[in-house]
Amino acid sequence: MKTLKKFDDEKHLLNFVQMDTLHKEFLDIYNSVDINSGESILAKSKELLEHSRKHFFEEETLMEKYNYPTIREHKDEHYKVLAEMEYFIKNAHSLFGKKMLKAYYLEKLPEWFDLHLLSMDSDLVHHLNNQEI
């Protein structure tokens, strides 16, 4: 099985154990897909959706507990990606829908993950570190 997006310590490690664990779990699920199987892509997309709900809940709990100043923007980004995932999963019943889910999975999702981690999540960790957690 091809590794699609491995956890890269230099790129993905934020040095905050709880969030680093969640990000590694996300990539482990993401990489466990068989990209040649529509069923595998759909199953792994559903698994990522469930993981992301838990993952985002944990991040948002930290944001609320430690008065993260841009909580609204960060939560909005979480809602947006969950809605996208739900949309592509829900519409994967046709051949076209399966192709769209595969494109989303292989192209958009990893781009979003990296950008979100390097911008919003790294900012959250910076804030948390300043709170001396």
Short mmCIF file of N, CA and C in Angstrom, two decimals:
data_model
loop_
_atom_site.label_atom_id
_atom_site.label_comp_id
_atom_site.label_asym_id
_atom_site.label_seq_id
_atom_site.Cartn_x
_atom_site.Cartn_y
_atom_site.Cartn_z
N MET A 1 0.84 -1.18 0.00
CA MET A 1 0.00 0.00 0.00
C MET A 1 0.88 1.24 0.00
N LYS A 2 0.57 2.15 -0.83
CA LYS A 2 1.33 3.39 -0.96
C LYS A 2 1.04 4.31 0.23
N THR A 3 2.09 4.93 0.78
CA THR A 3 1.91 5.92 1.83
C THR A 3 1.57 7.24 1.16
N LEU A 4 0.45 7.80 1.51
CA LEU A 4 -0.01 9.01 0.86
C LEU A 4 0.56 10.27 1.51
N LYS A 5 0.64 10.29 2.80
CA LYS A 5 1.06 11.49 3.51
C LYS A 5 1.58 11.08 4.88
N LYS A 6 2.87 10.86 4.99
CA LYS A 6 3.38 10.39 6.27
C LYS A 6 3.55 11.54 7.26
N PHE A 7 3.52 11.17 8.53
CA PHE A 7 3.75 12.13 9.60
C PHE A 7 5.20 12.55 9.53
N ASP A 8 5.44 13.82 9.34
CA ASP A 8 6.78 14.37 9.20
C ASP A 8 7.03 15.23 10.44
N ASP A 9 7.98 14.80 11.28
CA ASP A 9 8.23 15.52 12.53
C ASP A 9 8.51 17.00 12.31
N GLU A 10 9.28 17.32 11.28
CA GLU A 10 9.61 18.73 11.03
C GLU A 10 8.39 19.53 10.61
N LYS A 11 7.50 18.92 9.88
CA LYS A 11 6.35 19.63 9.33
C LYS A 11 5.11 19.53 10.22
N HIS A 12 4.89 18.40 10.84
CA HIS A 12 3.63 18.14 11.54
C HIS A 12 3.72 18.17 13.07
N LEU A 13 4.91 18.09 13.61
CA LEU A 13 5.05 18.05 15.07
C LEU A 13 4.93 19.45 15.65
N LEU A 14 3.96 19.62 16.54
CA LEU A 14 3.73 20.92 17.17
C LEU A 14 4.26 20.96 18.60
N ASN A 15 4.78 19.83 19.06
CA ASN A 15 5.32 19.71 20.41
C ASN A 15 4.27 20.00 21.48
N PHE A 16 3.08 19.50 21.24
CA PHE A 16 2.00 19.51 22.22
C PHE A 16 1.38 18.12 22.10
N VAL A 17 1.67 17.26 23.06
CA VAL A 17 1.40 15.82 22.94
C VAL A 17 -0.02 15.50 22.52
N GLN A 18 -1.00 16.11 23.15
CA GLN A 18 -2.40 15.79 22.84
C GLN A 18 -2.71 16.05 21.37
N MET A 19 -2.29 17.19 20.86
CA MET A 19 -2.58 17.52 19.46
C MET A 19 -1.71 16.72 18.50
N ASP A 20 -0.46 16.49 18.86
CA ASP A 20 0.41 15.67 18.00
C ASP A 20 -0.15 14.26 17.87
N THR A 21 -0.69 13.72 18.95
CA THR A 21 -1.28 12.39 18.91
C THR A 21 -2.49 12.37 17.98
N LEU A 22 -3.35 13.37 18.09
CA LEU A 22 -4.53 13.45 17.22
C LEU A 22 -4.13 13.57 15.75
N HIS A 23 -3.12 14.37 15.47
CA HIS A 23 -2.68 14.55 14.07
C HIS A 23 -2.07 13.27 13.52
N LYS A 24 -1.30 12.57 14.36
CA LYS A 24 -0.72 11.30 13.90
C LYS A 24 -1.82 10.28 13.64
N GLU A 25 -2.82 10.23 14.51
CA GLU A 25 -3.95 9.31 14.30
C GLU A 25 -4.67 9.63 12.99
N PHE A 26 -4.88 10.90 12.71
CA PHE A 26 -5.53 11.31 11.46
C PHE A 26 -4.74 10.77 10.27
N LEU A 27 -3.43 10.98 10.27
CA LEU A 27 -2.60 10.53 9.15
C LEU A 27 -2.51 9.01 9.08
N ASP A 28 -2.53 8.34 10.21
CA ASP A 28 -2.52 6.86 10.20
C ASP A 28 -3.78 6.33 9.52
N ILE A 29 -4.93 6.91 9.84
CA ILE A 29 -6.18 6.50 9.18
C ILE A 29 -6.11 6.84 7.70
N TYR A 30 -5.70 8.06 7.40
CA TYR A 30 -5.61 8.52 6.02
C TYR A 30 -4.75 7.57 5.18
N ASN A 31 -3.62 7.18 5.72
CA ASN A 31 -2.67 6.34 4.98
C ASN A 31 -3.08 4.88 4.89
N SER A 32 -4.06 4.46 5.67
CA SER A 32 -4.45 3.05 5.65
C SER A 32 -5.41 2.73 4.50
N VAL A 33 -5.69 3.67 3.64
CA VAL A 33 -6.61 3.49 2.51
C VAL A 33 -5.94 2.70 1.38
N ASP A 34 -6.75 1.96 0.66
CA ASP A 34 -6.33 1.37 -0.61
C ASP A 34 -6.87 2.31 -1.69
N ILE A 35 -6.00 3.11 -2.29
CA ILE A 35 -6.47 4.14 -3.23
C ILE A 35 -7.05 3.56 -4.51
N ASN A 36 -6.90 2.26 -4.71
CA ASN A 36 -7.47 1.62 -5.89
C ASN A 36 -8.85 1.02 -5.63
N SER A 37 -9.36 1.25 -4.43
CA SER A 37 -10.65 0.68 -4.05
C SER A 37 -11.61 1.78 -3.61
N GLY A 38 -12.69 1.93 -4.35
CA GLY A 38 -13.71 2.90 -3.98
C GLY A 38 -14.31 2.60 -2.62
N GLU A 39 -14.46 1.33 -2.30
CA GLU A 39 -15.01 0.95 -1.00
C GLU A 39 -14.07 1.36 0.13
N SER A 40 -12.77 1.18 -0.09
CA SER A 40 -11.79 1.56 0.92
C SER A 40 -11.77 3.08 1.11
N ILE A 41 -11.83 3.82 0.03
CA ILE A 41 -11.84 5.28 0.13
C ILE A 41 -13.07 5.75 0.90
N LEU A 42 -14.22 5.16 0.61
CA LEU A 42 -15.45 5.53 1.32
C LEU A 42 -15.35 5.16 2.80
N ALA A 43 -14.87 3.96 3.10
CA ALA A 43 -14.75 3.52 4.49
C ALA A 43 -13.77 4.39 5.27
N LYS A 44 -12.64 4.69 4.67
CA LYS A 44 -11.63 5.51 5.36
C LYS A 44 -12.10 6.95 5.49
N SER A 45 -12.88 7.44 4.53
CA SER A 45 -13.45 8.78 4.64
C SER A 45 -14.40 8.85 5.82
N LYS A 46 -15.22 7.81 5.99
CA LYS A 46 -16.15 7.76 7.13
C LYS A 46 -15.37 7.68 8.44
N GLU A 47 -14.31 6.89 8.46
CA GLU A 47 -13.49 6.77 9.66
C GLU A 47 -12.81 8.11 9.99
N LEU A 48 -12.32 8.80 8.96
CA LEU A 48 -11.72 10.11 9.18
C LEU A 48 -12.74 11.13 9.68
N LEU A 49 -13.94 11.05 9.18
CA LEU A 49 -15.00 11.96 9.63
C LEU A 49 -15.25 11.75 11.13
N GLU A 50 -15.39 10.50 11.55
CA GLU A 50 -15.62 10.22 12.97
C GLU A 50 -14.43 10.65 13.81
N HIS A 51 -13.23 10.33 13.34
CA HIS A 51 -12.02 10.74 14.08
C HIS A 51 -11.96 12.27 14.17
N SER A 52 -12.27 12.95 13.08
CA SER A 52 -12.18 14.41 13.06
C SER A 52 -13.17 15.05 14.03
N ARG A 53 -14.33 14.47 14.16
CA ARG A 53 -15.30 14.99 15.13
C ARG A 53 -14.72 14.94 16.54
N LYS A 54 -14.11 13.82 16.89
CA LYS A 54 -13.48 13.66 18.21
C LYS A 54 -12.28 14.60 18.33
N HIS A 55 -11.46 14.61 17.33
CA HIS A 55 -10.25 15.41 17.25
C HIS A 55 -10.59 16.89 17.45
N PHE A 56 -11.58 17.38 16.71
CA PHE A 56 -11.96 18.79 16.79
C PHE A 56 -12.59 19.12 18.14
N PHE A 57 -13.36 18.18 18.69
CA PHE A 57 -13.95 18.39 20.01
C PHE A 57 -12.85 18.59 21.05
N GLU A 58 -11.81 17.77 20.98
CA GLU A 58 -10.70 17.90 21.94
C GLU A 58 -9.99 19.24 21.78
N GLU A 59 -9.73 19.65 20.54
CA GLU A 59 -9.09 20.95 20.31
C GLU A 59 -9.98 22.08 20.81
N GLU A 60 -11.26 22.01 20.51
CA GLU A 60 -12.18 23.08 20.89
C GLU A 60 -12.34 23.16 22.41
N THR A 61 -12.25 22.02 23.09
CA THR A 61 -12.29 22.01 24.54
C THR A 61 -11.08 22.78 25.10
N LEU A 62 -9.91 22.55 24.51
CA LEU A 62 -8.72 23.30 24.92
C LEU A 62 -8.89 24.79 24.65
N MET A 63 -9.45 25.13 23.49
CA MET A 63 -9.65 26.53 23.13
C MET A 63 -10.55 27.23 24.15
N GLU A 64 -11.63 26.56 24.52
CA GLU A 64 -12.57 27.14 25.47
C GLU A 64 -11.95 27.26 26.86
N LYS A 65 -11.28 26.21 27.29
CA LYS A 65 -10.69 26.18 28.63
C LYS A 65 -9.64 27.27 28.81
N TYR A 66 -8.87 27.54 27.75
CA TYR A 66 -7.76 28.49 27.86
C TYR A 66 -8.00 29.79 27.09
N ASN A 67 -9.27 30.10 26.86
CA ASN A 67 -9.68 31.39 26.26
C ASN A 67 -8.89 31.76 25.01
N TYR A 68 -8.88 30.84 24.07
CA TYR A 68 -8.18 31.07 22.81
C TYR A 68 -8.86 32.23 22.07
N PRO A 69 -8.13 33.28 21.72
CA PRO A 69 -8.77 34.49 21.18
C PRO A 69 -9.43 34.33 19.81
N THR A 70 -8.97 33.42 18.97
CA THR A 70 -9.60 33.25 17.65
C THR A 70 -10.36 31.93 17.56
N ILE A 71 -11.04 31.62 18.65
CA ILE A 71 -11.80 30.37 18.72
C ILE A 71 -12.86 30.30 17.62
N ARG A 72 -13.55 31.38 17.36
CA ARG A 72 -14.65 31.37 16.37
C ARG A 72 -14.12 30.99 14.99
N GLU A 73 -13.03 31.59 14.56
CA GLU A 73 -12.45 31.29 13.24
C GLU A 73 -11.98 29.84 13.16
N HIS A 74 -11.37 29.38 14.23
CA HIS A 74 -10.85 28.01 14.25
C HIS A 74 -12.00 27.01 14.20
N LYS A 75 -13.03 27.26 15.02
CA LYS A 75 -14.20 26.38 15.00
C LYS A 75 -14.88 26.41 13.63
N ASP A 76 -14.99 27.58 13.02
CA ASP A 76 -15.60 27.68 11.70
C ASP A 76 -14.86 26.83 10.68
N GLU A 77 -13.55 26.81 10.78
CA GLU A 77 -12.74 25.98 9.88
C GLU A 77 -13.03 24.50 10.12
N HIS A 78 -13.18 24.12 11.36
CA HIS A 78 -13.54 22.73 11.68
C HIS A 78 -14.91 22.38 11.08
N TYR A 79 -15.89 23.27 11.27
CA TYR A 79 -17.23 23.02 10.74
C TYR A 79 -17.19 22.88 9.22
N LYS A 80 -16.39 23.72 8.59
CA LYS A 80 -16.31 23.71 7.12
C LYS A 80 -15.78 22.36 6.62
N VAL A 81 -14.70 21.89 7.19
CA VAL A 81 -14.12 20.63 6.69
C VAL A 81 -15.03 19.45 7.03
N LEU A 82 -15.70 19.48 8.18
CA LEU A 82 -16.65 18.40 8.49
C LEU A 82 -17.79 18.39 7.48
N ALA A 83 -18.30 19.57 7.13
CA ALA A 83 -19.38 19.67 6.15
C ALA A 83 -18.92 19.16 4.78
N GLU A 84 -17.70 19.48 4.39
CA GLU A 84 -17.16 18.98 3.11
C GLU A 84 -17.07 17.46 3.13
N MET A 85 -16.52 16.92 4.19
CA MET A 85 -16.38 15.47 4.29
C MET A 85 -17.76 14.80 4.22
N GLU A 86 -18.71 15.33 4.98
CA GLU A 86 -20.06 14.78 4.96
C GLU A 86 -20.67 14.84 3.56
N TYR A 87 -20.47 15.96 2.87
CA TYR A 87 -21.02 16.14 1.53
C TYR A 87 -20.48 15.08 0.56
N PHE A 88 -19.16 14.92 0.53
CA PHE A 88 -18.57 13.98 -0.42
C PHE A 88 -18.91 12.53 -0.07
N ILE A 89 -18.99 12.22 1.21
CA ILE A 89 -19.39 10.87 1.62
C ILE A 89 -20.84 10.61 1.22
N LYS A 90 -21.71 11.56 1.50
CA LYS A 90 -23.15 11.41 1.20
C LYS A 90 -23.40 11.24 -0.30
N ASN A 91 -22.58 11.87 -1.12
CA ASN A 91 -22.79 11.83 -2.56
C ASN A 91 -21.95 10.77 -3.28
N ALA A 92 -21.36 9.85 -2.52
CA ALA A 92 -20.50 8.82 -3.12
C ALA A 92 -21.28 7.59 -3.59
N HIS A 93 -22.58 7.74 -3.82
CA HIS A 93 -23.40 6.59 -4.25
C HIS A 93 -23.36 6.38 -5.76
N SER A 94 -22.94 7.39 -6.52
CA SER A 94 -22.85 7.25 -7.98
C SER A 94 -21.39 7.14 -8.38
N LEU A 95 -21.15 6.76 -9.62
CA LEU A 95 -19.78 6.68 -10.13
C LEU A 95 -19.11 8.05 -10.07
N PHE A 96 -19.84 9.10 -10.48
CA PHE A 96 -19.30 10.45 -10.42
C PHE A 96 -19.01 10.85 -8.98
N GLY A 97 -19.91 10.53 -8.07
CA GLY A 97 -19.72 10.85 -6.66
C GLY A 97 -18.51 10.15 -6.07
N LYS A 98 -18.28 8.91 -6.47
CA LYS A 98 -17.10 8.16 -6.01
C LYS A 98 -15.81 8.82 -6.52
N LYS A 99 -15.85 9.27 -7.77
CA LYS A 99 -14.67 9.95 -8.34
C LYS A 99 -14.41 11.28 -7.62
N MET A 100 -15.47 11.98 -7.28
CA MET A 100 -15.33 13.25 -6.56
C MET A 100 -14.77 13.01 -5.16
N LEU A 101 -15.25 11.96 -4.48
CA LEU A 101 -14.73 11.63 -3.15
C LEU A 101 -13.25 11.28 -3.23
N LYS A 102 -12.87 10.50 -4.23
CA LYS A 102 -11.47 10.12 -4.39
C LYS A 102 -10.61 11.36 -4.63
N ALA A 103 -11.06 12.27 -5.47
CA ALA A 103 -10.30 13.50 -5.73
C ALA A 103 -10.18 14.33 -4.46
N TYR A 104 -11.27 14.44 -3.73
CA TYR A 104 -11.26 15.18 -2.47
C TYR A 104 -10.26 14.55 -1.50
N TYR A 105 -10.32 13.24 -1.39
CA TYR A 105 -9.47 12.50 -0.45
C TYR A 105 -7.99 12.67 -0.80
N LEU A 106 -7.67 12.55 -2.09
CA LEU A 106 -6.27 12.57 -2.50
C LEU A 106 -5.69 13.96 -2.66
N GLU A 107 -6.53 14.95 -2.97
CA GLU A 107 -6.00 16.28 -3.27
C GLU A 107 -6.35 17.32 -2.21
N LYS A 108 -7.61 17.53 -1.96
CA LYS A 108 -8.04 18.62 -1.09
C LYS A 108 -7.75 18.34 0.39
N LEU A 109 -8.08 17.15 0.85
CA LEU A 109 -7.94 16.83 2.27
C LEU A 109 -6.49 16.97 2.76
N PRO A 110 -5.48 16.43 2.07
CA PRO A 110 -4.11 16.60 2.57
C PRO A 110 -3.64 18.06 2.52
N GLU A 111 -4.07 18.80 1.50
CA GLU A 111 -3.71 20.22 1.44
C GLU A 111 -4.31 20.96 2.62
N TRP A 112 -5.60 20.70 2.90
CA TRP A 112 -6.27 21.34 4.03
C TRP A 112 -5.56 20.98 5.33
N PHE A 113 -5.25 19.72 5.52
CA PHE A 113 -4.62 19.25 6.75
C PHE A 113 -3.33 20.02 7.02
N ASP A 114 -2.47 20.09 6.03
CA ASP A 114 -1.18 20.77 6.21
C ASP A 114 -1.37 22.26 6.51
N LEU A 115 -2.23 22.90 5.76
CA LEU A 115 -2.45 24.33 5.95
C LEU A 115 -3.06 24.60 7.33
N HIS A 116 -4.05 23.81 7.70
CA HIS A 116 -4.71 24.00 9.00
C HIS A 116 -3.72 23.78 10.15
N LEU A 117 -2.93 22.74 10.04
CA LEU A 117 -1.96 22.43 11.08
C LEU A 117 -0.91 23.54 11.21
N LEU A 118 -0.40 23.99 10.06
CA LEU A 118 0.68 24.97 10.09
C LEU A 118 0.21 26.38 10.42
N SER A 119 -1.06 26.65 10.24
CA SER A 119 -1.55 27.99 10.56
C SER A 119 -2.36 27.97 11.85
N MET A 120 -3.55 27.44 11.82
CA MET A 120 -4.45 27.52 12.97
C MET A 120 -4.00 26.68 14.15
N ASP A 121 -3.62 25.43 13.92
CA ASP A 121 -3.24 24.58 15.04
C ASP A 121 -1.92 25.03 15.67
N SER A 122 -0.98 25.47 14.86
CA SER A 122 0.27 25.95 15.44
C SER A 122 0.04 27.23 16.25
N ASP A 123 -0.89 28.07 15.81
CA ASP A 123 -1.23 29.26 16.58
C ASP A 123 -1.88 28.88 17.91
N LEU A 124 -2.75 27.89 17.87
CA LEU A 124 -3.38 27.41 19.11
C LEU A 124 -2.32 26.89 20.07
N VAL A 125 -1.38 26.11 19.60
CA VAL A 125 -0.32 25.58 20.46
C VAL A 125 0.52 26.72 21.04
N HIS A 126 0.80 27.72 20.22
CA HIS A 126 1.54 28.89 20.71
C HIS A 126 0.77 29.53 21.88
N HIS A 127 -0.52 29.70 21.70
CA HIS A 127 -1.36 30.27 22.76
C HIS A 127 -1.33 29.39 24.01
N LEU A 128 -1.47 28.08 23.83
CA LEU A 128 -1.48 27.17 24.96
C LEU A 128 -0.13 27.19 25.70
N ASN A 129 0.95 27.24 24.95
CA ASN A 129 2.26 27.30 25.57
C ASN A 129 2.44 28.58 26.38
N ASN A 130 1.86 29.66 25.91
CA ASN A 130 1.91 30.92 26.66
C ASN A 130 1.08 30.87 27.93
N GLN A 131 0.14 29.92 27.98
CA GLN A 131 -0.68 29.73 29.18
C GLN A 131 0.04 28.83 30.19
N GLU A 132 1.20 28.33 29.81
CA GLU A 132 2.03 27.47 30.65
C GLU A 132 1.30 26.19 31.07
N ILE A 133 0.73 25.54 30.07
CA ILE A 133 0.02 24.28 30.31
C ILE A 133 1.03 23.15 30.43
#
